[in-house]
GROMACS .gro file of C-alpha atoms in nm:
model
  397
    1MET     CA    1   0.000   0.000   0.000
    2GLU     CA    2   0.129   0.346  -0.094
    3LYS     CA    3   0.185   0.577   0.199
    4LEU     CA    4  -0.037   0.885   0.197
    5ALA     CA    5   0.137   1.217   0.127
    6LEU     CA    6  -0.049   1.346   0.431
    7ASN     CA    7   0.156   1.100   0.636
    8GLY     CA    8   0.491   1.166   0.471
    9GLY     CA    9   0.451   0.968   0.150
   10THR     CA   10   0.516   1.091  -0.204
   11PRO     CA   11   0.225   1.282  -0.361
   12VAL     CA   12   0.069   1.138  -0.676
   13ARG     CA   13   0.143   1.468  -0.855
   14ASN     CA   14   0.410   1.735  -0.825
   15ASN     CA   15   0.175   2.021  -0.909
   16LYS     CA   16  -0.174   2.091  -0.781
   17ILE     CA   17  -0.477   2.026  -1.001
   18THR     CA   18  -0.803   2.199  -0.905
   19TYR     CA   19  -1.166   2.101  -0.953
   20GLY     CA   20  -1.232   2.338  -1.243
   21LYS     CA   21  -1.054   2.565  -1.489
   22GLN     CA   22  -1.129   2.767  -1.800
   23TRP     CA   23  -0.977   2.696  -2.143
   24ILE     CA   24  -0.890   3.017  -2.326
   25ASP     CA   25  -0.706   2.991  -2.657
   26GLN     CA   26  -0.576   3.240  -2.912
   27ASP     CA   27  -0.909   3.253  -3.099
   28ASP     CA   28  -1.077   3.371  -2.780
   29ILE     CA   29  -0.808   3.632  -2.718
   30ASN     CA   30  -0.833   3.758  -3.076
   31ALA     CA   31  -1.212   3.789  -3.046
   32VAL     CA   32  -1.177   4.003  -2.733
   33VAL     CA   33  -0.897   4.220  -2.876
   34THR     CA   34  -1.091   4.282  -3.198
   35THR     CA   35  -1.390   4.395  -2.995
   36LEU     CA   36  -1.176   4.618  -2.773
   37GLN     CA   37  -1.050   4.787  -3.091
   38SER     CA   38  -1.403   4.834  -3.229
   39ASP     CA   39  -1.647   5.120  -3.176
   40PHE     CA   40  -1.852   4.937  -2.914
   41LEU     CA   41  -1.744   4.818  -2.571
   42THR     CA   42  -2.103   4.779  -2.451
   43CYS     CA   43  -2.458   4.792  -2.594
   44GLY     CA   44  -2.313   4.690  -2.930
   45PRO     CA   45  -2.348   4.417  -3.194
   46LYS     CA   46  -2.158   4.147  -3.002
   47ILE     CA   47  -2.446   4.123  -2.755
   48THR     CA   48  -2.689   4.041  -3.035
   49GLU     CA   49  -2.439   3.798  -3.188
   50LEU     CA   50  -2.411   3.609  -2.860
   51GLU     CA   51  -2.788   3.599  -2.811
   52GLN     CA   52  -2.834   3.461  -3.162
   53ALA     CA   53  -2.567   3.196  -3.100
   54LEU     CA   54  -2.743   3.086  -2.781
   55CYS     CA   55  -3.078   3.061  -2.959
   56THR     CA   56  -2.927   2.866  -3.247
   57TYR     CA   57  -2.760   2.620  -3.012
   58THR     CA   58  -3.048   2.565  -2.772
   59GLY     CA   59  -3.353   2.604  -2.993
   60ALA     CA   60  -3.503   2.878  -2.776
   61LYS     CA   61  -3.668   3.168  -2.959
   62TYR     CA   62  -3.518   3.443  -2.747
   63ALA     CA   63  -3.205   3.506  -2.542
   64VAL     CA   64  -3.121   3.797  -2.314
   65ALA     CA   65  -2.753   3.823  -2.222
   66VAL     CA   66  -2.678   3.976  -1.882
   67SER     CA   67  -2.391   4.050  -1.647
   68ASN     CA   68  -2.387   3.717  -1.459
   69GLY     CA   69  -2.591   3.411  -1.368
   70THR     CA   70  -2.727   3.570  -1.051
   71ALA     CA   71  -2.865   3.863  -1.251
   72ALA     CA   72  -3.022   3.610  -1.488
   73LEU     CA   73  -3.206   3.441  -1.200
   74HIS     CA   74  -3.321   3.774  -1.057
   75LEU     CA   75  -3.458   3.890  -1.391
   76ALA     CA   76  -3.630   3.556  -1.450
   77CYS     CA   77  -3.811   3.591  -1.117
   78LEU     CA   78  -3.907   3.949  -1.198
   79ALA     CA   79  -4.039   3.850  -1.540
   80ALA     CA   80  -4.236   3.569  -1.376
   81GLY     CA   81  -4.408   3.827  -1.159
   82VAL     CA   82  -4.255   3.707  -0.832
   83GLY     CA   83  -4.311   3.962  -0.558
   84PRO     CA   84  -4.376   4.018  -0.187
   85GLY     CA   85  -4.588   3.747  -0.030
   86ASP     CA   86  -4.501   3.492  -0.298
   87GLU     CA   87  -4.308   3.170  -0.251
   88VAL     CA   88  -4.048   3.019  -0.483
   89ILE     CA   89  -3.953   2.652  -0.448
   90THR     CA   90  -3.594   2.551  -0.507
   91THR     CA   91  -3.329   2.303  -0.391
   92PRO     CA   92  -3.092   2.352  -0.095
   93ILE     CA   93  -2.802   2.183  -0.277
   94THR     CA   94  -2.708   2.475  -0.498
   95PHE     CA   95  -2.525   2.804  -0.498
   96ALA     CA   96  -2.705   3.063  -0.285
   97ALA     CA   97  -2.821   3.265  -0.588
   98SER     CA   98  -3.084   3.001  -0.674
   99ALA     CA   99  -3.267   3.098  -0.354
  100ASN     CA  100  -3.151   3.458  -0.318
  101CYS     CA  101  -3.329   3.550  -0.641
  102ALA     CA  102  -3.662   3.504  -0.460
  103LEU     CA  103  -3.546   3.723  -0.171
  104TYR     CA  104  -3.443   3.998  -0.415
  105CYS     CA  105  -3.809   4.014  -0.521
  106GLY     CA  106  -3.941   4.018  -0.166
  107ALA     CA  107  -4.058   3.656  -0.189
  108LYS     CA  108  -3.984   3.358   0.033
  109PRO     CA  109  -3.756   3.072  -0.081
  110VAL     CA  110  -3.903   2.731   0.002
  111PHE     CA  111  -3.664   2.436  -0.004
  112ALA     CA  112  -3.770   2.100  -0.144
  113ASP     CA  113  -3.560   1.792  -0.075
  114ILE     CA  114  -3.347   1.611  -0.332
  115ASN     CA  115  -3.338   1.270  -0.490
  116PRO     CA  116  -3.048   1.107  -0.297
  117GLU     CA  117  -2.930   0.920  -0.607
  118THR     CA  118  -2.935   1.201  -0.868
  119TYR     CA  119  -2.888   1.492  -0.623
  120ASN     CA  120  -3.146   1.695  -0.817
  121ILE     CA  121  -3.464   1.838  -0.672
  122ASP     CA  122  -3.727   1.569  -0.609
  123PRO     CA  123  -4.060   1.642  -0.785
  124ALA     CA  124  -4.248   1.458  -0.510
  125SER     CA  125  -4.098   1.690  -0.249
  126VAL     CA  126  -4.178   1.991  -0.469
  127ARG     CA  127  -4.541   1.887  -0.477
  128GLU     CA  128  -4.549   1.861  -0.097
  129LYS     CA  129  -4.415   2.216  -0.060
  130ILE     CA  130  -4.670   2.391  -0.283
  131THR     CA  131  -4.907   2.639  -0.116
  132GLU     CA  132  -5.150   2.899  -0.244
  133ARG     CA  133  -4.860   3.145  -0.237
  134THR     CA  134  -4.627   2.944  -0.461
  135LYS     CA  135  -4.544   3.142  -0.775
  136ALA     CA  136  -4.250   2.964  -0.939
  137ILE     CA  137  -4.011   2.671  -0.922
  138VAL     CA  138  -3.638   2.732  -0.965
  139ALA     CA  139  -3.516   2.382  -1.053
  140VAL     CA  140  -3.137   2.348  -1.059
  141ASP     CA  141  -2.957   2.116  -1.300
  142PHE     CA  142  -2.702   2.018  -1.037
  143THR     CA  143  -2.363   1.913  -1.179
  144GLY     CA  144  -2.508   1.954  -1.531
  145GLN     CA  145  -2.768   1.678  -1.519
  146PRO     CA  146  -3.110   1.811  -1.621
  147VAL     CA  147  -3.385   1.795  -1.364
  148GLU     CA  148  -3.684   1.569  -1.426
  149VAL     CA  149  -3.833   1.816  -1.671
  150GLU     CA  150  -4.154   1.632  -1.753
  151GLU     CA  151  -4.248   1.593  -1.387
  152ILE     CA  152  -4.165   1.956  -1.303
  153ARG     CA  153  -4.355   2.073  -1.611
  154LYS     CA  154  -4.659   1.871  -1.506
  155ILE     CA  155  -4.656   2.027  -1.158
  156CYS     CA  156  -4.620   2.379  -1.299
  157ASP     CA  157  -4.910   2.328  -1.539
  158GLU     CA  158  -5.129   2.181  -1.267
  159PHE     CA  159  -5.072   2.467  -1.022
  160ASN     CA  160  -5.019   2.751  -1.274
  161LEU     CA  161  -4.655   2.802  -1.173
  162VAL     CA  162  -4.364   2.942  -1.371
  163PHE     CA  163  -4.090   2.689  -1.445
  164ILE     CA  164  -3.745   2.849  -1.419
  165GLU     CA  165  -3.458   2.612  -1.495
  166ASP     CA  166  -3.133   2.716  -1.330
  167ALA     CA  167  -2.899   2.573  -1.590
  168ALA     CA  168  -2.582   2.741  -1.465
  169HIS     CA  169  -2.417   2.395  -1.479
  170SER     CA  170  -2.585   2.243  -1.780
  171ILE     CA  171  -2.525   2.424  -2.107
  172GLY     CA  172  -2.462   2.147  -2.361
  173SER     CA  173  -2.681   1.892  -2.177
  174LYS     CA  174  -2.996   1.742  -2.327
  175TYR     CA  175  -3.323   1.600  -2.196
  176ASN     CA  176  -3.517   1.362  -2.420
  177GLY     CA  177  -3.297   1.480  -2.709
  178ALA     CA  178  -3.376   1.850  -2.661
  179GLN     CA  179  -3.110   2.098  -2.555
  180VAL     CA  180  -3.128   2.258  -2.215
  181GLY     CA  181  -3.241   2.612  -2.282
  182SER     CA  182  -3.550   2.508  -2.474
  183LEU     CA  183  -3.726   2.311  -2.200
  184ALA     CA  184  -3.854   2.547  -1.929
  185ASP     CA  185  -4.052   2.872  -1.934
  186MET     CA  186  -3.721   3.047  -1.869
  187THR     CA  187  -3.372   2.898  -1.847
  188THR     CA  188  -3.075   3.076  -1.692
  189PHE     CA  189  -2.710   3.023  -1.782
  190SER     CA  190  -2.387   3.129  -1.611
  191PHE     CA  191  -2.055   3.195  -1.784
  192HIS     CA  192  -1.831   3.200  -1.477
  193PRO     CA  193  -1.476   3.069  -1.547
  194VAL     CA  194  -1.537   2.716  -1.412
  195LYS     CA  195  -1.847   2.671  -1.631
  196THR     CA  196  -1.835   2.488  -1.964
  197VAL     CA  197  -1.801   2.813  -2.161
  198THR     CA  198  -1.693   3.141  -2.004
  199GLY     CA  199  -1.688   3.514  -2.045
  200GLY     CA  200  -1.504   3.571  -1.717
  201GLU     CA  201  -1.849   3.658  -1.589
  202GLY     CA  202  -2.179   3.678  -1.772
  203GLY     CA  203  -2.514   3.507  -1.789
  204ALA     CA  204  -2.822   3.471  -2.005
  205ILE     CA  205  -3.192   3.395  -1.989
  206LEU     CA  206  -3.344   3.179  -2.262
  207THR     CA  207  -3.716   3.169  -2.335
  208SER     CA  208  -3.963   3.107  -2.615
  209ASN     CA  209  -4.224   3.331  -2.453
  210GLU     CA  210  -4.235   3.674  -2.619
  211GLU     CA  211  -4.393   3.841  -2.314
  212TYR     CA  212  -4.113   3.718  -2.087
  213PHE     CA  213  -3.856   3.826  -2.345
  214LYS     CA  214  -3.989   4.183  -2.353
  215LYS     CA  215  -3.990   4.207  -1.973
  216LEU     CA  216  -3.639   4.061  -1.945
  217SER     CA  217  -3.504   4.304  -2.205
  218LEU     CA  218  -3.663   4.599  -2.024
  219PHE     CA  219  -3.553   4.499  -1.674
  220ARG     CA  220  -3.196   4.441  -1.794
  221THR     CA  221  -3.148   4.809  -1.886
  222HIS     CA  222  -3.294   5.015  -1.600
  223GLY     CA  223  -3.652   4.957  -1.718
  224ILE     CA  224  -3.572   5.197  -2.001
  225THR     CA  225  -3.664   5.162  -2.368
  226LYS     CA  226  -3.536   5.364  -2.666
  227VAL     CA  227  -3.761   5.189  -2.918
  228PRO     CA  228  -4.029   5.434  -3.045
  229SER     CA  229  -4.288   5.161  -3.109
  230GLU     CA  230  -4.266   5.052  -2.745
  231MET     CA  231  -4.305   5.401  -2.596
  232LEU     CA  232  -4.614   5.512  -2.408
  233GLU     CA  233  -4.575   5.875  -2.515
  234GLU     CA  234  -4.489   6.034  -2.849
  235PRO     CA  235  -4.109   6.075  -2.865
  236GLU     CA  236  -3.986   6.434  -2.883
  237GLY     CA  237  -3.690   6.338  -3.098
  238ILE     CA  238  -3.424   6.075  -3.152
  239TRP     CA  239  -3.281   6.150  -2.807
  240TYR     CA  240  -3.600   6.054  -2.628
  241TYR     CA  241  -3.623   5.745  -2.408
  242GLU     CA  242  -3.865   5.623  -2.144
  243GLN     CA  243  -3.828   5.450  -1.810
  244GLN     CA  244  -4.133   5.226  -1.790
  245GLU     CA  245  -4.034   4.996  -1.500
  246LEU     CA  246  -3.789   4.994  -1.210
  247GLY     CA  247  -3.512   4.801  -1.378
  248TYR     CA  248  -3.143   4.733  -1.323
  249ASN     CA  249  -2.811   4.775  -1.495
  250TYR     CA  250  -2.756   4.406  -1.567
  251ARG     CA  251  -2.591   4.460  -1.905
  252ILE     CA  252  -2.297   4.256  -2.025
  253THR     CA  253  -2.007   4.414  -2.215
  254ASP     CA  254  -1.938   4.350  -2.582
  255PHE     CA  255  -1.592   4.212  -2.508
  256GLN     CA  256  -1.738   3.959  -2.265
  257ALA     CA  257  -2.000   3.867  -2.524
  258ALA     CA  258  -1.727   3.825  -2.785
  259LEU     CA  259  -1.539   3.585  -2.558
  260ILE     CA  260  -1.850   3.378  -2.484
  261THR     CA  261  -1.944   3.366  -2.854
  262SER     CA  262  -1.595   3.244  -2.937
  263GLN     CA  263  -1.624   2.982  -2.663
  264MET     CA  264  -1.964   2.873  -2.797
  265SER     CA  265  -1.794   2.766  -3.120
  266LYS     CA  266  -1.598   2.512  -2.912
  267LEU     CA  267  -1.888   2.398  -2.695
  268ASP     CA  268  -1.941   2.063  -2.868
  269ARG     CA  269  -1.570   1.984  -2.829
  270PHE     CA  270  -1.580   2.082  -2.461
  271VAL     CA  271  -1.889   1.865  -2.410
  272ALA     CA  272  -1.724   1.564  -2.577
  273ARG     CA  273  -1.411   1.594  -2.365
  274ARG     CA  274  -1.607   1.626  -2.041
  275LYS     CA  275  -1.801   1.312  -2.130
  276GLU     CA  276  -1.476   1.123  -2.200
  277ILE     CA  277  -1.339   1.214  -1.858
  278VAL     CA  278  -1.666   1.126  -1.682
  279ALA     CA  279  -1.669   0.787  -1.855
  280ARG     CA  280  -1.316   0.714  -1.731
  281TYR     CA  281  -1.407   0.818  -1.378
  282ASN     CA  282  -1.725   0.610  -1.378
  283GLU     CA  283  -1.538   0.302  -1.496
  284ALA     CA  284  -1.258   0.346  -1.241
  285PHE     CA  285  -1.478   0.416  -0.940
  286ALA     CA  286  -1.732   0.145  -1.017
  287GLU     CA  287  -1.469  -0.093  -0.874
  288LEU     CA  288  -1.467   0.087  -0.538
  289PRO     CA  289  -1.755   0.003  -0.303
  290GLU     CA  290  -1.643   0.292  -0.084
  291ILE     CA  291  -1.729   0.542  -0.359
  292ILE     CA  292  -2.089   0.608  -0.468
  293ILE     CA  293  -2.134   0.753  -0.818
  294GLN     CA  294  -2.406   1.004  -0.900
  295LYS     CA  295  -2.691   0.836  -1.086
  296GLU     CA  296  -2.800   0.967  -1.425
  297ILE     CA  297  -3.163   0.942  -1.529
  298SER     CA  298  -3.232   0.765  -1.859
  299ARG     CA  299  -3.379   1.074  -2.026
  300ALA     CA  300  -3.069   1.283  -1.962
  301ASP     CA  301  -2.768   1.327  -2.189
  302THR     CA  302  -2.546   1.518  -1.950
  303CYS     CA  303  -2.251   1.743  -2.007
  304ARG     CA  304  -2.127   1.728  -1.653
  305HIS     CA  305  -1.996   2.051  -1.502
  306LEU     CA  306  -1.898   1.887  -1.173
  307TYR     CA  307  -1.797   1.532  -1.097
  308ILE     CA  308  -1.920   1.432  -0.751
  309ILE     CA  309  -1.798   1.139  -0.549
  310GLN     CA  310  -2.000   1.035  -0.245
  311LEU     CA  311  -1.815   0.853   0.031
  312ASP     CA  312  -1.969   0.548   0.190
  313LEU     CA  313  -1.833   0.641   0.530
  314GLU     CA  314  -1.950   0.314   0.684
  315LYS     CA  315  -1.684   0.141   0.471
  316LEU     CA  316  -1.405   0.386   0.554
  317THR     CA  317  -1.208   0.461   0.869
  318CYS     CA  318  -1.194   0.837   0.799
  319THR     CA  319  -1.425   1.136   0.806
  320ARG     CA  320  -1.517   1.334   0.496
  321ARG     CA  321  -1.276   1.606   0.608
  322GLU     CA  322  -0.990   1.357   0.650
  323PHE     CA  323  -1.053   1.214   0.304
  324PHE     CA  324  -1.066   1.567   0.160
  325ASP     CA  325  -0.735   1.667   0.322
  326ALA     CA  326  -0.565   1.344   0.215
  327LEU     CA  327  -0.671   1.395  -0.146
  328ALA     CA  328  -0.551   1.757  -0.141
  329ALA     CA  329  -0.214   1.642  -0.003
  330GLU     CA  330  -0.178   1.422  -0.313
  331ASN     CA  331  -0.205   1.751  -0.511
  332VAL     CA  332  -0.553   1.665  -0.633
  333GLN     CA  333  -0.756   1.949  -0.486
  334PRO     CA  334  -1.121   1.859  -0.424
  335GLN     CA  335  -1.406   2.098  -0.345
  336VAL     CA  336  -1.744   2.056  -0.177
  337MET     CA  337  -2.052   2.169  -0.367
  338TYR     CA  338  -2.278   2.281  -0.197
  339ILE     CA  339  -2.348   2.364   0.166
  340PRO     CA  340  -2.730   2.354   0.207
  341VAL     CA  341  -2.838   2.714   0.149
  342TYR     CA  342  -3.060   2.738   0.455
  343TRP     CA  343  -2.765   2.648   0.682
  344PHE     CA  344  -2.608   2.990   0.622
  345PRO     CA  345  -2.626   3.246   0.904
  346TYR     CA  346  -2.831   3.485   0.690
  347TYR     CA  347  -3.100   3.223   0.634
  348GLN     CA  348  -3.088   3.128   1.000
  349LYS     CA  349  -3.171   3.493   1.079
  350LEU     CA  350  -3.473   3.459   0.851
  351GLY     CA  351  -3.598   3.168   1.059
  352TYR     CA  352  -3.479   2.867   0.857
  353GLU     CA  353  -3.351   2.573   1.060
  354ARG     CA  354  -3.141   2.266   0.994
  355GLY     CA  355  -3.336   1.949   0.928
  356LEU     CA  356  -3.565   2.095   0.658
  357CYS     CA  357  -3.435   1.860   0.387
  358PRO     CA  358  -3.284   1.550   0.552
  359LYS     CA  359  -3.188   1.376   0.228
  360ALA     CA  360  -3.001   1.682   0.107
  361GLU     CA  361  -2.822   1.718   0.439
  362TYR     CA  362  -2.720   1.351   0.439
  363VAL     CA  363  -2.581   1.370   0.086
  364TYR     CA  364  -2.401   1.698   0.159
  365SER     CA  365  -2.218   1.538   0.452
  366ARG     CA  366  -2.056   1.279   0.224
  367ILE     CA  367  -1.988   1.444  -0.113
  368MET     CA  368  -1.700   1.625  -0.276
  369CYS     CA  369  -1.604   1.732  -0.629
  370ILE     CA  370  -1.292   1.609  -0.801
  371PRO     CA  371  -1.123   1.779  -1.099
  372LEU     CA  372  -1.324   1.793  -1.422
  373TYR     CA  373  -1.258   2.033  -1.708
  374PRO     CA  374  -1.186   1.993  -2.082
  375LYS     CA  375  -0.821   2.097  -2.071
  376MET     CA  376  -0.730   1.805  -1.844
  377THR     CA  377  -0.483   1.570  -2.009
  378ASP     CA  378  -0.518   1.194  -1.999
  379GLN     CA  379  -0.234   1.194  -1.745
  380ASP     CA  380  -0.425   1.443  -1.530
  381VAL     CA  381  -0.726   1.212  -1.534
  382ALA     CA  382  -0.509   0.913  -1.449
  383ASP     CA  383  -0.354   1.104  -1.159
  384VAL     CA  384  -0.693   1.191  -1.015
  385ILE     CA  385  -0.805   0.829  -1.035
  386HIS     CA  386  -0.477   0.715  -0.880
  387ALA     CA  387  -0.512   0.964  -0.595
  388VAL     CA  388  -0.873   0.868  -0.514
  389LYS     CA  389  -0.787   0.498  -0.515
  390LYS     CA  390  -0.479   0.560  -0.302
  391VAL     CA  391  -0.678   0.745  -0.037
  392VAL     CA  392  -0.954   0.482  -0.040
  393GLU     CA  393  -0.700   0.200   0.004
  394ASN     CA  394  -0.544   0.372   0.305
  395TYR     CA  395  -0.878   0.433   0.474
  396ARG     CA  396  -1.055   0.113   0.376
  397LYS     CA  397  -1.202  -0.087   0.665
   0.00000   0.00000   0.00000
């Protein structure tokens, strides 16, 4: 048995590999530089180009590019009519923005439990949480696997709810052969650096509903329109504009849009490489009874943003923290995604308590992410597998 680096052994790798990383090449750099040298740094043609690329890829009729994924969620809730006194159901195993977007609108986030095998929100738990105040469901495609769209859609239709798909992880994934982005009433994307395509920051809302599209476009730019046909009063001249709603400055720059558009041209390649790595991980860890692999539903064709391993702690002599530290000492840096949102002090101040979603809390206590991104070499992948197996062997009962 190899001695753990944590205990004085030789690490599997000499240099640290992290759980996620962008892939920027010269084409991306050229796209940004060309835009920086153009007449428009913001509010220009690159925004439209990006929105068209997103529609072409996903099959949605409309796209509204914004400053980040959190802004996308906020605008989706606003367009859905979420307001004070309303409730929005979401999952606790997500980044805080999936719940915060309800709070921004004066509404109450309600947490439904997860499916302990897929880690996605459980439609049965969603149904149990619905009240007369429920306005929308923010269903998160955790790790990139689409939620159970048909079941969520059925619930939304039955109770007249708006279906918002938080697809921050899942651009490039499909459900029943259809691209994520075309499935829900509104779908939000994030282009943070660890996501499948990046603009440094950036986000987008996809929809095929023209009414939502008009609201999203208005809210993105201060609630202001410069389009004469949309104005409520006769314009005085070409300088005239109207503020029709209380909106926000959630615009994205043209140089960010240029970077994301360039990245979109590589999306299929990024998706293919992520799937190759996931397949190697799945094969390697299927041999380890101490490691539980996230289940994929049959209707999903997932481009995985995160690769989660769940520890069967009953078969190990270590805690999750000890396993985490041992893996990091091998220079394979894991991460934990995510702390249940309602555990945070801010949510505790709002009256939320631990124990709301026991399945989510159980899964959280045993999971961690290991490195997954397209620029990983085959040797990188082999090193990660080696490190996980090495730690398991040292802590195996």
